[in-house]
Amino acid sequence: MNDSPRSLVRYGIPGLLLVVGLIAGWIGHALVSPPGQTGTVATFGGWTVSCPPYGNPKVSCTMSMPIVEKQSGTAFASLIMGRAPDGLKLAVTLPLSVYLMPGMALGIGSDAPHPYHYDTCTLQGCVTAIAVDDKLLASLRAAKTAKVEFAIPNKDNKPVAVTFPIEGFDRADNAFEHDEALRHSWFRRLWS
């Protein structure tokens, strides 16, 4: 009735070899084809999360979304969120034809629109870089819509207000944070 050594040989050694083989395969795969050698792009609702390869530590992932005019179906503005040297920023880009002096206003969900001044204008449009704090991030994650208001030459001389959906922000932000964490931790990349 001495089945213990026979059971060990019959089940224990093959099981141990299987585990060692799986670990060796996993490590070998990570050495031959490590994650992050190529850039990634993923879409979540209207948001696109773009991440460069891990080899360039000075560049971070971004989240972007075009703001589309309902009547014409064309994108006239955009939102881009990413890490700047001084923290997380949300850049709102509007057409070059805006009036600069009144600036623009951004309202998230049911929050009242908050006014901002333009930081610069480029060939792509006039840009406002908004610092993203915990309150703004929570509003973006909870809201379904946002509203941007700006002044542009028109026959009524009234500001333009455009409401647009921001659904998918919470999933995009989760992916953004996950990819950013992987970019800055070799240990996390090992387990991804």
PDB file of C-alpha atoms in Angstrom:
ATOM      1  CA  MET A   1       0.000   0.000   0.000  1.00  0.00           C
ATOM      2  CA  ASN A   2       2.852   2.329  -0.666  1.00  0.00           C
ATOM      3  CA  ASP A   3       1.204   4.376  -3.454  1.00  0.00           C
ATOM      4  CA  SER A   4       2.609   7.722  -2.319  1.00  0.00           C
ATOM      5  CA  PRO A   5       5.893   7.586  -4.272  1.00  0.00           C
ATOM      6  CA  ARG A   6       4.103   6.196  -7.318  1.00  0.00           C
ATOM      7  CA  SER A   7       1.463   8.991  -7.177  1.00  0.00           C
ATOM      8  CA  LEU A   8       4.209  11.584  -6.886  1.00  0.00           C
ATOM      9  CA  VAL A   9       5.919  10.228  -9.982  1.00  0.00           C
ATOM     10  CA  ARG A  10       2.642   9.840 -11.830  1.00  0.00           C
ATOM     11  CA  TYR A  11       1.034  13.233 -11.046  1.00  0.00           C
ATOM     12  CA  GLY A  12       3.468  15.480  -9.181  1.00  0.00           C
ATOM     13  CA  ILE A  13       6.379  15.554 -11.612  1.00  0.00           C
ATOM     14  CA  PRO A  14       4.249  16.120 -14.750  1.00  0.00           C
ATOM     15  CA  GLY A  15       2.304  18.854 -12.925  1.00  0.00           C
ATOM     16  CA  LEU A  16       5.535  20.517 -11.841  1.00  0.00           C
ATOM     17  CA  LEU A  17       6.918  20.298 -15.387  1.00  0.00           C
ATOM     18  CA  LEU A  18       3.708  21.850 -16.730  1.00  0.00           C
ATOM     19  CA  VAL A  19       3.976  24.793 -14.322  1.00  0.00           C
ATOM     20  CA  VAL A  20       7.686  25.312 -15.082  1.00  0.00           C
ATOM     21  CA  GLY A  21       6.947  25.128 -18.829  1.00  0.00           C
ATOM     22  CA  LEU A  22       4.154  27.710 -18.575  1.00  0.00           C
ATOM     23  CA  ILE A  23       6.376  30.094 -16.622  1.00  0.00           C
ATOM     24  CA  ALA A  24       9.283  29.632 -19.045  1.00  0.00           C
ATOM     25  CA  GLY A  25       6.980  30.207 -22.017  1.00  0.00           C
ATOM     26  CA  TRP A  26       5.524  33.344 -20.476  1.00  0.00           C
ATOM     27  CA  ILE A  27       8.981  34.777 -19.698  1.00  0.00           C
ATOM     28  CA  GLY A  28      10.294  33.746 -23.113  1.00  0.00           C
ATOM     29  CA  HIS A  29       7.371  35.405 -24.886  1.00  0.00           C
ATOM     30  CA  ALA A  30       7.929  38.620 -22.895  1.00  0.00           C
ATOM     31  CA  LEU A  31      11.620  38.588 -23.850  1.00  0.00           C
ATOM     32  CA  VAL A  32      11.054  37.880 -27.543  1.00  0.00           C
ATOM     33  CA  SER A  33       8.019  40.123 -28.003  1.00  0.00           C
ATOM     34  CA  PRO A  34       7.712  42.529 -25.066  1.00  0.00           C
ATOM     35  CA  PRO A  35       4.523  44.585 -24.775  1.00  0.00           C
ATOM     36  CA  GLY A  36       4.689  48.168 -25.925  1.00  0.00           C
ATOM     37  CA  GLN A  37       7.016  47.788 -28.916  1.00  0.00           C
ATOM     38  CA  THR A  38       4.376  49.411 -31.096  1.00  0.00           C
ATOM     39  CA  GLY A  39       1.953  52.222 -30.458  1.00  0.00           C
ATOM     40  CA  THR A  40      -1.668  51.427 -29.668  1.00  0.00           C
ATOM     41  CA  VAL A  41      -4.981  53.068 -30.542  1.00  0.00           C
ATOM     42  CA  ALA A  42      -8.322  52.123 -28.975  1.00  0.00           C
ATOM     43  CA  THR A  43     -11.776  53.679 -29.270  1.00  0.00           C
ATOM     44  CA  PHE A  44     -14.293  54.047 -26.430  1.00  0.00           C
ATOM     45  CA  GLY A  45     -17.512  55.726 -27.560  1.00  0.00           C
ATOM     46  CA  GLY A  46     -16.426  59.002 -29.155  1.00  0.00           C
ATOM     47  CA  TRP A  47     -13.020  58.939 -27.431  1.00  0.00           C
ATOM     48  CA  THR A  48      -9.787  57.606 -28.917  1.00  0.00           C
ATOM     49  CA  VAL A  49      -6.903  56.597 -26.645  1.00  0.00           C
ATOM     50  CA  SER A  50      -3.526  56.713 -28.451  1.00  0.00           C
ATOM     51  CA  CYS A  51      -0.312  55.513 -26.822  1.00  0.00           C
ATOM     52  CA  PRO A  52       3.184  55.620 -28.335  1.00  0.00           C
ATOM     53  CA  PRO A  53       5.640  52.733 -27.899  1.00  0.00           C
ATOM     54  CA  TYR A  54       7.143  52.357 -24.415  1.00  0.00           C
ATOM     55  CA  GLY A  55      10.621  53.116 -25.798  1.00  0.00           C
ATOM     56  CA  ASN A  56       9.963  56.868 -25.743  1.00  0.00           C
ATOM     57  CA  PRO A  57       9.448  57.781 -22.057  1.00  0.00           C
ATOM     58  CA  LYS A  58       9.093  61.524 -22.761  1.00  0.00           C
ATOM     59  CA  VAL A  59       5.842  61.060 -24.703  1.00  0.00           C
ATOM     60  CA  SER A  60       2.607  60.039 -22.991  1.00  0.00           C
ATOM     61  CA  CYS A  61      -0.729  58.628 -24.033  1.00  0.00           C
ATOM     62  CA  THR A  62      -3.524  60.968 -25.124  1.00  0.00           C
ATOM     63  CA  MET A  63      -7.306  60.824 -25.197  1.00  0.00           C
ATOM     64  CA  SER A  64      -9.007  62.729 -27.993  1.00  0.00           C
ATOM     65  CA  MET A  65     -12.497  63.360 -29.267  1.00  0.00           C
ATOM     66  CA  PRO A  66     -13.762  65.486 -32.156  1.00  0.00           C
ATOM     67  CA  ILE A  67     -16.633  67.875 -31.487  1.00  0.00           C
ATOM     68  CA  VAL A  68     -19.069  67.375 -34.355  1.00  0.00           C
ATOM     69  CA  GLU A  69     -21.706  69.861 -35.477  1.00  0.00           C
ATOM     70  CA  LYS A  70     -25.041  68.008 -35.637  1.00  0.00           C
ATOM     71  CA  GLN A  71     -26.425  69.791 -38.693  1.00  0.00           C
ATOM     72  CA  SER A  72     -23.458  69.353 -41.030  1.00  0.00           C
ATOM     73  CA  GLY A  73     -21.896  66.278 -39.411  1.00  0.00           C
ATOM     74  CA  THR A  74     -18.427  67.827 -39.608  1.00  0.00           C
ATOM     75  CA  ALA A  75     -15.885  68.103 -36.829  1.00  0.00           C
ATOM     76  CA  PHE A  76     -15.192  71.759 -36.101  1.00  0.00           C
ATOM     77  CA  ALA A  77     -13.364  71.429 -32.782  1.00  0.00           C
ATOM     78  CA  SER A  78     -11.656  68.836 -30.597  1.00  0.00           C
ATOM     79  CA  LEU A  79     -10.825  67.796 -27.057  1.00  0.00           C
ATOM     80  CA  ILE A  80      -7.436  66.247 -26.254  1.00  0.00           C
ATOM     81  CA  MET A  81      -6.405  65.107 -22.775  1.00  0.00           C
ATOM     82  CA  GLY A  82      -2.852  64.167 -21.847  1.00  0.00           C
ATOM     83  CA  ARG A  83      -0.057  64.655 -19.374  1.00  0.00           C
ATOM     84  CA  ALA A  84       1.942  67.872 -19.564  1.00  0.00           C
ATOM     85  CA  PRO A  85       5.044  68.602 -17.446  1.00  0.00           C
ATOM     86  CA  ASP A  86       2.815  70.445 -14.965  1.00  0.00           C
ATOM     87  CA  GLY A  87       0.049  67.821 -14.762  1.00  0.00           C
ATOM     88  CA  LEU A  88      -2.972  66.464 -16.585  1.00  0.00           C
ATOM     89  CA  LYS A  89      -4.434  68.894 -19.158  1.00  0.00           C
ATOM     90  CA  LEU A  90      -7.548  69.010 -21.327  1.00  0.00           C
ATOM     91  CA  ALA A  91      -6.935  71.004 -24.502  1.00  0.00           C
ATOM     92  CA  VAL A  92      -9.985  72.416 -26.261  1.00  0.00           C
ATOM     93  CA  THR A  93      -9.262  73.465 -29.854  1.00  0.00           C
ATOM     94  CA  LEU A  94     -11.769  75.739 -31.621  1.00  0.00           C
ATOM     95  CA  PRO A  95     -11.719  77.222 -35.160  1.00  0.00           C
ATOM     96  CA  LEU A  96      -9.378  80.106 -35.988  1.00  0.00           C
ATOM     97  CA  SER A  97     -12.370  82.344 -36.710  1.00  0.00           C
ATOM     98  CA  VAL A  98     -13.303  82.715 -33.011  1.00  0.00           C
ATOM     99  CA  TYR A  99     -13.214  86.066 -31.258  1.00  0.00           C
ATOM    100  CA  LEU A 100     -10.270  85.914 -28.868  1.00  0.00           C
ATOM    101  CA  MET A 101     -11.330  88.471 -26.259  1.00  0.00           C
ATOM    102  CA  PRO A 102     -14.354  86.782 -24.719  1.00  0.00           C
ATOM    103  CA  GLY A 103     -12.556  83.426 -24.640  1.00  0.00           C
ATOM    104  CA  MET A 104     -14.605  80.260 -24.408  1.00  0.00           C
ATOM    105  CA  ALA A 105     -16.610  78.393 -21.793  1.00  0.00           C
ATOM    106  CA  LEU A 106     -16.856  74.680 -21.079  1.00  0.00           C
ATOM    107  CA  GLY A 107     -19.670  73.059 -19.137  1.00  0.00           C
ATOM    108  CA  ILE A 108     -19.618  69.382 -18.190  1.00  0.00           C
ATOM    109  CA  GLY A 109     -22.946  67.639 -17.627  1.00  0.00           C
ATOM    110  CA  SER A 110     -25.235  69.820 -15.520  1.00  0.00           C
ATOM    111  CA  ASP A 111     -22.344  71.973 -14.227  1.00  0.00           C
ATOM    112  CA  ALA A 112     -22.439  75.670 -15.145  1.00  0.00           C
ATOM    113  CA  PRO A 113     -20.048  76.557 -17.964  1.00  0.00           C
ATOM    114  CA  HIS A 114     -16.686  77.793 -16.705  1.00  0.00           C
ATOM    115  CA  PRO A 115     -14.938  80.557 -18.716  1.00  0.00           C
ATOM    116  CA  TYR A 116     -11.381  80.170 -20.028  1.00  0.00           C
ATOM    117  CA  HIS A 117      -9.002  82.333 -22.051  1.00  0.00           C
ATOM    118  CA  TYR A 118      -7.275  81.016 -25.157  1.00  0.00           C
ATOM    119  CA  ASP A 119      -3.632  80.094 -24.590  1.00  0.00           C
ATOM    120  CA  THR A 120      -2.506  80.151 -28.210  1.00  0.00           C
ATOM    121  CA  CYS A 121      -3.652  79.855 -31.796  1.00  0.00           C
ATOM    122  CA  THR A 122      -2.034  77.567 -34.368  1.00  0.00           C
ATOM    123  CA  LEU A 123      -2.979  76.508 -37.885  1.00  0.00           C
ATOM    124  CA  GLN A 124      -5.267  73.877 -36.312  1.00  0.00           C
ATOM    125  CA  GLY A 125      -7.218  76.473 -34.310  1.00  0.00           C
ATOM    126  CA  CYS A 126      -7.252  78.394 -31.038  1.00  0.00           C
ATOM    127  CA  VAL A 127      -6.375  76.295 -28.005  1.00  0.00           C
ATOM    128  CA  THR A 128      -7.348  76.494 -24.357  1.00  0.00           C
ATOM    129  CA  ALA A 129      -5.373  74.212 -22.026  1.00  0.00           C
ATOM    130  CA  ILE A 130      -7.423  73.408 -18.931  1.00  0.00           C
ATOM    131  CA  ALA A 131      -5.800  71.867 -15.848  1.00  0.00           C
ATOM    132  CA  VAL A 132      -7.676  68.679 -14.959  1.00  0.00           C
ATOM    133  CA  ASP A 133      -8.193  68.391 -11.213  1.00  0.00           C
ATOM    134  CA  ASP A 134     -10.100  65.677  -9.342  1.00  0.00           C
ATOM    135  CA  LYS A 135     -13.378  67.625  -9.497  1.00  0.00           C
ATOM    136  CA  LEU A 136     -13.234  68.108 -13.284  1.00  0.00           C
ATOM    137  CA  LEU A 137     -12.196  64.479 -13.778  1.00  0.00           C
ATOM    138  CA  ALA A 138     -15.132  63.262 -11.658  1.00  0.00           C
ATOM    139  CA  SER A 139     -17.514  65.474 -13.660  1.00  0.00           C
ATOM    140  CA  LEU A 140     -16.161  64.122 -16.958  1.00  0.00           C
ATOM    141  CA  ARG A 141     -16.488  60.526 -15.750  1.00  0.00           C
ATOM    142  CA  ALA A 142     -20.087  61.011 -14.585  1.00  0.00           C
ATOM    143  CA  ALA A 143     -21.487  63.195 -17.383  1.00  0.00           C
ATOM    144  CA  LYS A 144     -23.090  62.121 -20.647  1.00  0.00           C
ATOM    145  CA  THR A 145     -22.795  65.508 -22.394  1.00  0.00           C
ATOM    146  CA  ALA A 146     -20.691  68.649 -22.392  1.00  0.00           C
ATOM    147  CA  LYS A 147     -21.244  72.126 -23.784  1.00  0.00           C
ATOM    148  CA  VAL A 148     -18.764  74.526 -25.321  1.00  0.00           C
ATOM    149  CA  GLU A 149     -19.606  78.206 -25.805  1.00  0.00           C
ATOM    150  CA  PHE A 150     -17.578  80.659 -27.878  1.00  0.00           C
ATOM    151  CA  ALA A 151     -17.963  83.846 -29.897  1.00  0.00           C
ATOM    152  CA  ILE A 152     -17.622  83.765 -33.674  1.00  0.00           C
ATOM    153  CA  PRO A 153     -18.598  86.318 -36.305  1.00  0.00           C
ATOM    154  CA  ASN A 154     -22.239  85.722 -37.216  1.00  0.00           C
ATOM    155  CA  LYS A 155     -25.233  87.758 -38.285  1.00  0.00           C
ATOM    156  CA  ASP A 156     -26.852  87.740 -34.817  1.00  0.00           C
ATOM    157  CA  ASN A 157     -23.669  88.621 -32.903  1.00  0.00           C
ATOM    158  CA  LYS A 158     -24.584  85.951 -30.365  1.00  0.00           C
ATOM    159  CA  PRO A 159     -22.237  83.393 -28.846  1.00  0.00           C
ATOM    160  CA  VAL A 160     -22.378  79.884 -30.253  1.00  0.00           C
ATOM    161  CA  ALA A 161     -23.218  77.078 -27.828  1.00  0.00           C
ATOM    162  CA  VAL A 162     -22.707  73.481 -28.904  1.00  0.00           C
ATOM    163  CA  THR A 163     -23.755  70.531 -26.754  1.00  0.00           C
ATOM    164  CA  PHE A 164     -22.085  67.236 -27.597  1.00  0.00           C
ATOM    165  CA  PRO A 165     -21.954  63.696 -26.141  1.00  0.00           C
ATOM    166  CA  ILE A 166     -18.911  62.620 -24.128  1.00  0.00           C
ATOM    167  CA  GLU A 167     -20.060  59.070 -23.477  1.00  0.00           C
ATOM    168  CA  GLY A 168     -17.285  56.542 -23.126  1.00  0.00           C
ATOM    169  CA  PHE A 169     -15.035  58.939 -21.195  1.00  0.00           C
ATOM    170  CA  ASP A 170     -14.958  56.720 -18.100  1.00  0.00           C
ATOM    171  CA  ARG A 171     -13.853  53.635 -20.098  1.00  0.00           C
ATOM    172  CA  ALA A 172     -11.354  55.698 -22.104  1.00  0.00           C
ATOM    173  CA  ASP A 173      -9.948  57.215 -18.911  1.00  0.00           C
ATOM    174  CA  ASN A 174      -9.562  53.744 -17.373  1.00  0.00           C
ATOM    175  CA  ALA A 175      -7.627  52.587 -20.461  1.00  0.00           C
ATOM    176  CA  PHE A 176      -5.589  55.820 -20.454  1.00  0.00           C
ATOM    177  CA  GLU A 177      -4.591  55.389 -16.789  1.00  0.00           C
ATOM    178  CA  HIS A 178      -3.819  51.681 -17.298  1.00  0.00           C
ATOM    179  CA  ASP A 179      -1.573  52.374 -20.300  1.00  0.00           C
ATOM    180  CA  GLU A 180       0.131  55.284 -18.535  1.00  0.00           C
ATOM    181  CA  ALA A 181       0.824  53.048 -15.514  1.00  0.00           C
ATOM    182  CA  LEU A 182       2.349  50.420 -17.824  1.00  0.00           C
ATOM    183  CA  ARG A 183       4.539  53.069 -19.495  1.00  0.00           C
ATOM    184  CA  HIS A 184       6.137  54.026 -16.196  1.00  0.00           C
ATOM    185  CA  SER A 185       6.518  50.635 -14.482  1.00  0.00           C
ATOM    186  CA  TRP A 186       8.501  47.721 -15.888  1.00  0.00           C
ATOM    187  CA  PHE A 187       7.037  45.556 -13.103  1.00  0.00           C
ATOM    188  CA  ARG A 188       3.468  46.196 -14.321  1.00  0.00           C
ATOM    189  CA  ARG A 189       4.529  45.504 -17.916  1.00  0.00           C
ATOM    190  CA  LEU A 190       5.964  42.156 -16.761  1.00  0.00           C
ATOM    191  CA  TRP A 191       2.532  41.116 -15.456  1.00  0.00           C
ATOM    192  CA  SER A 192       0.454  42.543 -18.307  1.00  0.00           C
TER     193      SER A 192
END
